[in-house]
Amino acid sequence: LDKRILETPSFAIETAVREVVHMGEFTLTSARMAVEALMTDNQELIDKVFEREKDINELEKILTQYLVDVENLPLNEEQHVLIKNLFYSVNDLERIGDHAENIVELATTKVKDQLQFSEEAVKGLNQIADKTLTAVETALLARREMNKEKVSRVVNLEDEVDALEDLLRESHIKRLAKSECTAENGVIFLDVISNLERISDHANNIAEYVLDEK
């Protein structure tokens, strides 16, 4: 983010969009790694996600300052709206990183206490994780391409994640009632699906900002 870029507002804005998407891709990779770490008890992946969270926080600071610099350039109304939405997007991406970190914290507990999910729980976690990560990926494409059709896809995915979270909670309660799951496993399971649902919410935010733009 060379300061000389700021001499040309249109190029500065193009660069801002590109770098926010780059932060998004970096954050999406962390979320993917967090889910894999949880499912495989992979300590190396757990450690990587914790390290990457520091980088995500640093990216947030750098990009926020850059966006402040761009906001102070002579922009038209549409450009101001875009920069405002990029501010919001950076915040949403940082929150996705936080949720990825939450998931590996839960994975750490799972490893330490030698807990295992039931086959049904694993299947449900894979389903909700797949939809959530696809929502983030599609939201980043919507942002990069300013593609309103992809926004609709993200909105639909977010609705599906919400419905699936409710279904998985109900299934978990039934497993508890039948003693097919322990309370310790259940706490982690419920916290994980809650974090995934929140990630999909942030993906939905990132996509819907595009609808404000012409």
PDB file of C-alpha atoms in Angstrom:
ATOM      1  CA  LEU A   1       0.000   0.000   0.000  1.00  0.00           C
ATOM      2  CA  ASP A   2       2.444   2.569  -1.278  1.00  0.00           C
ATOM      3  CA  LYS A   3       1.344   6.091  -0.302  1.00  0.00           C
ATOM      4  CA  ARG A   4       1.974   7.201  -3.916  1.00  0.00           C
ATOM      5  CA  ILE A   5      -1.150   5.219  -4.855  1.00  0.00           C
ATOM      6  CA  LEU A   6      -3.169   7.896  -3.064  1.00  0.00           C
ATOM      7  CA  GLU A   7      -2.219  10.413  -5.765  1.00  0.00           C
ATOM      8  CA  THR A   8      -4.829   8.754  -8.028  1.00  0.00           C
ATOM      9  CA  PRO A   9      -8.132   8.274  -6.142  1.00  0.00           C
ATOM     10  CA  SER A  10      -9.637   5.771  -8.595  1.00  0.00           C
ATOM     11  CA  PHE A  11      -6.552   3.571  -8.419  1.00  0.00           C
ATOM     12  CA  ALA A  12      -6.429   3.952  -4.639  1.00  0.00           C
ATOM     13  CA  ILE A  13     -10.004   2.650  -4.439  1.00  0.00           C
ATOM     14  CA  GLU A  14      -9.275  -0.304  -6.741  1.00  0.00           C
ATOM     15  CA  THR A  15      -6.312  -1.149  -4.541  1.00  0.00           C
ATOM     16  CA  ALA A  16      -8.454  -0.887  -1.408  1.00  0.00           C
ATOM     17  CA  VAL A  17     -11.004  -3.363  -2.782  1.00  0.00           C
ATOM     18  CA  ARG A  18      -8.261  -5.760  -3.836  1.00  0.00           C
ATOM     19  CA  GLU A  19      -6.530  -5.649  -0.454  1.00  0.00           C
ATOM     20  CA  VAL A  20      -9.766  -6.103   1.507  1.00  0.00           C
ATOM     21  CA  VAL A  21     -10.533  -9.174  -0.605  1.00  0.00           C
ATOM     22  CA  HIS A  22      -6.984 -10.391   0.034  1.00  0.00           C
ATOM     23  CA  MET A  23      -7.567 -10.028   3.785  1.00  0.00           C
ATOM     24  CA  GLY A  24     -10.790 -11.956   3.292  1.00  0.00           C
ATOM     25  CA  GLU A  25      -9.040 -14.816   1.534  1.00  0.00           C
ATOM     26  CA  PHE A  26      -6.453 -14.961   4.299  1.00  0.00           C
ATOM     27  CA  THR A  27      -9.221 -15.025   6.909  1.00  0.00           C
ATOM     28  CA  LEU A  28     -11.204 -17.653   5.007  1.00  0.00           C
ATOM     29  CA  THR A  29      -8.141 -19.903   4.994  1.00  0.00           C
ATOM     30  CA  SER A  30      -7.896 -19.523   8.768  1.00  0.00           C
ATOM     31  CA  ALA A  31     -11.552 -20.506   9.150  1.00  0.00           C
ATOM     32  CA  ARG A  32     -11.024 -23.565   6.947  1.00  0.00           C
ATOM     33  CA  MET A  33      -7.978 -24.552   8.992  1.00  0.00           C
ATOM     34  CA  ALA A  34      -9.909 -24.069  12.239  1.00  0.00           C
ATOM     35  CA  VAL A  35     -12.658 -26.448  11.126  1.00  0.00           C
ATOM     36  CA  GLU A  36     -10.140 -29.028   9.952  1.00  0.00           C
ATOM     37  CA  ALA A  37      -8.204 -28.721  13.219  1.00  0.00           C
ATOM     38  CA  LEU A  38     -11.394 -29.352  15.178  1.00  0.00           C
ATOM     39  CA  MET A  39     -12.342 -32.402  13.145  1.00  0.00           C
ATOM     40  CA  THR A  40      -8.865 -33.974  13.061  1.00  0.00           C
ATOM     41  CA  ASP A  41      -7.403 -32.900  16.441  1.00  0.00           C
ATOM     42  CA  ASN A  42      -4.418 -31.534  14.526  1.00  0.00           C
ATOM     43  CA  GLN A  43      -2.288 -29.528  16.953  1.00  0.00           C
ATOM     44  CA  GLU A  44      -0.142 -28.040  14.177  1.00  0.00           C
ATOM     45  CA  LEU A  45      -3.233 -26.552  12.529  1.00  0.00           C
ATOM     46  CA  ILE A  46      -4.476 -25.257  15.879  1.00  0.00           C
ATOM     47  CA  ASP A  47      -1.175 -23.435  16.393  1.00  0.00           C
ATOM     48  CA  LYS A  48      -1.265 -22.009  12.857  1.00  0.00           C
ATOM     49  CA  VAL A  49      -4.716 -20.513  13.359  1.00  0.00           C
ATOM     50  CA  PHE A  50      -3.612 -18.834  16.587  1.00  0.00           C
ATOM     51  CA  GLU A  51      -0.610 -17.351  14.754  1.00  0.00           C
ATOM     52  CA  ARG A  52      -2.683 -16.219  11.781  1.00  0.00           C
ATOM     53  CA  GLU A  53      -5.140 -14.452  14.079  1.00  0.00           C
ATOM     54  CA  LYS A  54      -2.319 -12.068  15.028  1.00  0.00           C
ATOM     55  CA  ASP A  55      -1.747 -11.373  11.325  1.00  0.00           C
ATOM     56  CA  ILE A  56      -5.474 -10.765  10.763  1.00  0.00           C
ATOM     57  CA  ASN A  57      -5.527  -8.207  13.566  1.00  0.00           C
ATOM     58  CA  GLU A  58      -2.492  -6.483  12.053  1.00  0.00           C
ATOM     59  CA  LEU A  59      -4.119  -6.468   8.619  1.00  0.00           C
ATOM     60  CA  GLU A  60      -7.190  -4.838  10.128  1.00  0.00           C
ATOM     61  CA  LYS A  61      -5.075  -1.989  11.538  1.00  0.00           C
ATOM     62  CA  ILE A  62      -3.152  -1.453   8.299  1.00  0.00           C
ATOM     63  CA  LEU A  63      -6.220  -1.535   6.061  1.00  0.00           C
ATOM     64  CA  THR A  64      -8.262   0.689   8.367  1.00  0.00           C
ATOM     65  CA  GLN A  65      -5.556   3.349   8.273  1.00  0.00           C
ATOM     66  CA  TYR A  66      -5.296   3.051   4.487  1.00  0.00           C
ATOM     67  CA  LEU A  67      -9.069   3.433   4.136  1.00  0.00           C
ATOM     68  CA  VAL A  68      -8.951   6.537   6.338  1.00  0.00           C
ATOM     69  CA  ASP A  69      -6.346   7.974   3.962  1.00  0.00           C
ATOM     70  CA  VAL A  70      -8.499   7.147   0.926  1.00  0.00           C
ATOM     71  CA  GLU A  71     -11.617   8.578   2.581  1.00  0.00           C
ATOM     72  CA  ASN A  72      -9.813  11.912   2.872  1.00  0.00           C
ATOM     73  CA  LEU A  73      -9.205  12.077  -0.876  1.00  0.00           C
ATOM     74  CA  PRO A  74     -11.525  14.074  -3.184  1.00  0.00           C
ATOM     75  CA  LEU A  75     -14.116  11.345  -3.817  1.00  0.00           C
ATOM     76  CA  ASN A  76     -17.592  11.421  -5.288  1.00  0.00           C
ATOM     77  CA  GLU A  77     -20.637  10.191  -3.366  1.00  0.00           C
ATOM     78  CA  GLU A  78     -20.537   6.662  -4.813  1.00  0.00           C
ATOM     79  CA  GLN A  79     -16.858   6.320  -3.931  1.00  0.00           C
ATOM     80  CA  HIS A  80     -17.531   7.455  -0.361  1.00  0.00           C
ATOM     81  CA  VAL A  81     -20.217   4.744  -0.042  1.00  0.00           C
ATOM     82  CA  LEU A  82     -17.785   2.111  -1.308  1.00  0.00           C
ATOM     83  CA  ILE A  83     -15.056   3.149   1.138  1.00  0.00           C
ATOM     84  CA  LYS A  84     -17.563   3.140   4.016  1.00  0.00           C
ATOM     85  CA  ASN A  85     -18.568  -0.404   3.067  1.00  0.00           C
ATOM     86  CA  LEU A  86     -14.944  -1.484   2.916  1.00  0.00           C
ATOM     87  CA  PHE A  87     -14.486  -0.165   6.464  1.00  0.00           C
ATOM     88  CA  TYR A  88     -17.399  -2.320   7.574  1.00  0.00           C
ATOM     89  CA  SER A  89     -16.086  -5.312   5.618  1.00  0.00           C
ATOM     90  CA  VAL A  90     -12.684  -5.151   7.309  1.00  0.00           C
ATOM     91  CA  ASN A  91     -14.427  -5.229  10.683  1.00  0.00           C
ATOM     92  CA  ASP A  92     -16.542  -8.217   9.639  1.00  0.00           C
ATOM     93  CA  LEU A  93     -13.450 -10.054   8.437  1.00  0.00           C
ATOM     94  CA  GLU A  94     -11.673  -9.419  11.724  1.00  0.00           C
ATOM     95  CA  ARG A  95     -14.694 -10.875  13.529  1.00  0.00           C
ATOM     96  CA  ILE A  96     -14.581 -13.967  11.306  1.00  0.00           C
ATOM     97  CA  GLY A  97     -10.966 -14.358  12.381  1.00  0.00           C
ATOM     98  CA  ASP A  98     -12.074 -14.123  16.011  1.00  0.00           C
ATOM     99  CA  HIS A  99     -14.624 -16.892  15.487  1.00  0.00           C
ATOM    100  CA  ALA A 100     -11.974 -19.064  13.817  1.00  0.00           C
ATOM    101  CA  GLU A 101      -9.816 -18.520  16.894  1.00  0.00           C
ATOM    102  CA  ASN A 102     -12.775 -19.469  19.105  1.00  0.00           C
ATOM    103  CA  ILE A 103     -13.140 -22.722  17.180  1.00  0.00           C
ATOM    104  CA  VAL A 104      -9.490 -23.700  17.690  1.00  0.00           C
ATOM    105  CA  GLU A 105      -9.801 -22.842  21.383  1.00  0.00           C
ATOM    106  CA  LEU A 106     -12.634 -25.378  21.472  1.00  0.00           C
ATOM    107  CA  ALA A 107     -10.472 -27.794  19.475  1.00  0.00           C
ATOM    108  CA  THR A 108      -7.743 -27.377  22.100  1.00  0.00           C
ATOM    109  CA  THR A 109     -10.178 -28.382  24.835  1.00  0.00           C
ATOM    110  CA  LYS A 110     -11.380 -31.309  22.733  1.00  0.00           C
ATOM    111  CA  VAL A 111      -7.801 -32.575  22.343  1.00  0.00           C
ATOM    112  CA  LYS A 112      -6.852 -31.982  25.975  1.00  0.00           C
ATOM    113  CA  ASP A 113      -9.908 -33.807  27.320  1.00  0.00           C
ATOM    114  CA  GLN A 114      -9.723 -36.515  24.629  1.00  0.00           C
ATOM    115  CA  LEU A 115     -13.302 -35.909  23.539  1.00  0.00           C
ATOM    116  CA  GLN A 116     -14.855 -37.425  20.422  1.00  0.00           C
ATOM    117  CA  PHE A 117     -17.960 -36.395  18.512  1.00  0.00           C
ATOM    118  CA  SER A 118     -20.563 -38.952  17.510  1.00  0.00           C
ATOM    119  CA  GLU A 119     -20.878 -39.921  13.853  1.00  0.00           C
ATOM    120  CA  GLU A 120     -24.112 -37.934  13.614  1.00  0.00           C
ATOM    121  CA  ALA A 121     -22.488 -34.868  15.172  1.00  0.00           C
ATOM    122  CA  VAL A 122     -19.543 -35.067  12.759  1.00  0.00           C
ATOM    123  CA  LYS A 123     -21.923 -35.249   9.810  1.00  0.00           C
ATOM    124  CA  GLY A 124     -23.841 -32.212  11.045  1.00  0.00           C
ATOM    125  CA  LEU A 125     -20.686 -30.207  11.707  1.00  0.00           C
ATOM    126  CA  ASN A 126     -19.397 -30.941   8.216  1.00  0.00           C
ATOM    127  CA  GLN A 127     -22.694 -29.795   6.696  1.00  0.00           C
ATOM    128  CA  ILE A 128     -22.887 -26.477   8.534  1.00  0.00           C
ATOM    129  CA  ALA A 129     -19.161 -25.791   8.093  1.00  0.00           C
ATOM    130  CA  ASP A 130     -19.378 -26.400   4.337  1.00  0.00           C
ATOM    131  CA  LYS A 131     -22.292 -23.987   3.932  1.00  0.00           C
ATOM    132  CA  THR A 132     -20.641 -21.381   6.147  1.00  0.00           C
ATOM    133  CA  LEU A 133     -17.292 -21.456   4.362  1.00  0.00           C
ATOM    134  CA  THR A 134     -19.018 -21.376   0.972  1.00  0.00           C
ATOM    135  CA  ALA A 135     -20.935 -18.290   2.141  1.00  0.00           C
ATOM    136  CA  VAL A 136     -17.678 -16.516   3.008  1.00  0.00           C
ATOM    137  CA  GLU A 137     -16.052 -17.516  -0.277  1.00  0.00           C
ATOM    138  CA  THR A 138     -19.081 -16.330  -2.267  1.00  0.00           C
ATOM    139  CA  ALA A 139     -19.258 -13.063  -0.306  1.00  0.00           C
ATOM    140  CA  LEU A 140     -15.655 -12.313  -1.246  1.00  0.00           C
ATOM    141  CA  LEU A 141     -16.463 -12.972  -4.908  1.00  0.00           C
ATOM    142  CA  ALA A 142     -19.460 -10.641  -4.631  1.00  0.00           C
ATOM    143  CA  ARG A 143     -17.173  -7.987  -3.136  1.00  0.00           C
ATOM    144  CA  ARG A 144     -14.450  -8.403  -5.741  1.00  0.00           C
ATOM    145  CA  GLU A 145     -16.819  -8.447  -8.720  1.00  0.00           C
ATOM    146  CA  MET A 146     -19.550  -6.189  -7.240  1.00  0.00           C
ATOM    147  CA  ASN A 147     -21.834  -9.050  -8.288  1.00  0.00           C
ATOM    148  CA  LYS A 148     -25.376  -8.754  -6.940  1.00  0.00           C
ATOM    149  CA  GLU A 149     -26.316 -12.299  -8.048  1.00  0.00           C
ATOM    150  CA  LYS A 150     -23.653 -13.680  -5.744  1.00  0.00           C
ATOM    151  CA  VAL A 151     -25.094 -11.537  -2.954  1.00  0.00           C
ATOM    152  CA  SER A 152     -28.380 -13.437  -3.334  1.00  0.00           C
ATOM    153  CA  ARG A 153     -26.485 -16.726  -3.112  1.00  0.00           C
ATOM    154  CA  VAL A 154     -24.865 -15.631   0.165  1.00  0.00           C
ATOM    155  CA  VAL A 155     -28.216 -14.546   1.616  1.00  0.00           C
ATOM    156  CA  ASN A 156     -29.671 -17.967   0.790  1.00  0.00           C
ATOM    157  CA  LEU A 157     -26.703 -19.759   2.313  1.00  0.00           C
ATOM    158  CA  GLU A 158     -26.977 -17.699   5.484  1.00  0.00           C
ATOM    159  CA  ASP A 159     -30.653 -18.679   5.779  1.00  0.00           C
ATOM    160  CA  GLU A 160     -29.681 -22.326   5.309  1.00  0.00           C
ATOM    161  CA  VAL A 161     -27.015 -22.068   8.002  1.00  0.00           C
ATOM    162  CA  ASP A 162     -29.528 -20.534  10.440  1.00  0.00           C
ATOM    163  CA  ALA A 163     -32.018 -23.336   9.799  1.00  0.00           C
ATOM    164  CA  LEU A 164     -29.320 -25.981  10.062  1.00  0.00           C
ATOM    165  CA  GLU A 165     -28.060 -24.587  13.364  1.00  0.00           C
ATOM    166  CA  ASP A 166     -31.568 -24.920  14.821  1.00  0.00           C
ATOM    167  CA  LEU A 167     -31.859 -28.462  13.500  1.00  0.00           C
ATOM    168  CA  LEU A 168     -28.458 -29.460  14.885  1.00  0.00           C
ATOM    169  CA  ARG A 169     -29.335 -28.063  18.300  1.00  0.00           C
ATOM    170  CA  GLU A 170     -32.534 -30.121  18.375  1.00  0.00           C
ATOM    171  CA  SER A 171     -30.665 -33.259  17.280  1.00  0.00           C
ATOM    172  CA  HIS A 172     -28.061 -32.668  19.961  1.00  0.00           C
ATOM    173  CA  ILE A 173     -30.722 -32.430  22.685  1.00  0.00           C
ATOM    174  CA  LYS A 174     -32.163 -35.748  21.519  1.00  0.00           C
ATOM    175  CA  ARG A 175     -28.716 -37.377  21.660  1.00  0.00           C
ATOM    176  CA  LEU A 176     -28.257 -36.081  25.193  1.00  0.00           C
ATOM    177  CA  ALA A 177     -31.648 -37.473  26.218  1.00  0.00           C
ATOM    178  CA  LYS A 178     -30.637 -40.885  24.870  1.00  0.00           C
ATOM    179  CA  SER A 179     -27.180 -40.675  26.542  1.00  0.00           C
ATOM    180  CA  GLU A 180     -25.595 -40.872  23.085  1.00  0.00           C
ATOM    181  CA  CYS A 181     -23.531 -37.751  23.842  1.00  0.00           C
ATOM    182  CA  THR A 182     -21.800 -36.401  26.940  1.00  0.00           C
ATOM    183  CA  ALA A 183     -22.384 -32.944  28.368  1.00  0.00           C
ATOM    184  CA  GLU A 184     -18.707 -32.083  27.758  1.00  0.00           C
ATOM    185  CA  ASN A 185     -18.969 -32.970  24.057  1.00  0.00           C
ATOM    186  CA  GLY A 186     -22.235 -31.112  23.860  1.00  0.00           C
ATOM    187  CA  VAL A 187     -20.846 -27.828  25.124  1.00  0.00           C
ATOM    188  CA  ILE A 188     -18.138 -27.859  22.457  1.00  0.00           C
ATOM    189  CA  PHE A 189     -20.563 -28.950  19.726  1.00  0.00           C
ATOM    190  CA  LEU A 190     -23.029 -26.161  20.503  1.00  0.00           C
ATOM    191  CA  ASP A 191     -20.290 -23.529  20.763  1.00  0.00           C
ATOM    192  CA  VAL A 192     -18.826 -24.583  17.418  1.00  0.00           C
ATOM    193  CA  ILE A 193     -22.114 -24.392  15.519  1.00  0.00           C
ATOM    194  CA  SER A 194     -22.806 -21.026  17.166  1.00  0.00           C
ATOM    195  CA  ASN A 195     -19.444 -19.684  15.952  1.00  0.00           C
ATOM    196  CA  LEU A 196     -20.086 -21.015  12.458  1.00  0.00           C
ATOM    197  CA  GLU A 197     -23.497 -19.362  12.379  1.00  0.00           C
ATOM    198  CA  ARG A 198     -21.917 -16.057  13.389  1.00  0.00           C
ATOM    199  CA  ILE A 199     -19.327 -16.431  10.616  1.00  0.00           C
ATOM    200  CA  SER A 200     -22.158 -16.825   8.105  1.00  0.00           C
ATOM    201  CA  ASP A 201     -23.761 -13.658   9.509  1.00  0.00           C
ATOM    202  CA  HIS A 202     -20.579 -11.706   8.810  1.00  0.00           C
ATOM    203  CA  ALA A 203     -20.367 -13.206   5.308  1.00  0.00           C
ATOM    204  CA  ASN A 204     -23.923 -12.021   4.746  1.00  0.00           C
ATOM    205  CA  ASN A 205     -22.960  -8.519   5.910  1.00  0.00           C
ATOM    206  CA  ILE A 206     -19.985  -8.371   3.534  1.00  0.00           C
ATOM    207  CA  ALA A 207     -22.140  -9.439   0.600  1.00  0.00           C
ATOM    208  CA  GLU A 208     -25.066  -7.138   1.358  1.00  0.00           C
ATOM    209  CA  TYR A 209     -22.851  -4.048   1.473  1.00  0.00           C
ATOM    210  CA  VAL A 210     -22.513  -4.515  -2.291  1.00  0.00           C
ATOM    211  CA  LEU A 211     -26.250  -3.857  -2.676  1.00  0.00           C
ATOM    212  CA  ASP A 212     -25.659  -0.251  -1.507  1.00  0.00           C
ATOM    213  CA  GLU A 213     -23.355   0.409  -4.425  1.00  0.00           C
ATOM    214  CA  LYS A 214     -24.138   1.437  -7.990  1.00  0.00           C
TER     215      LYS A 214
END
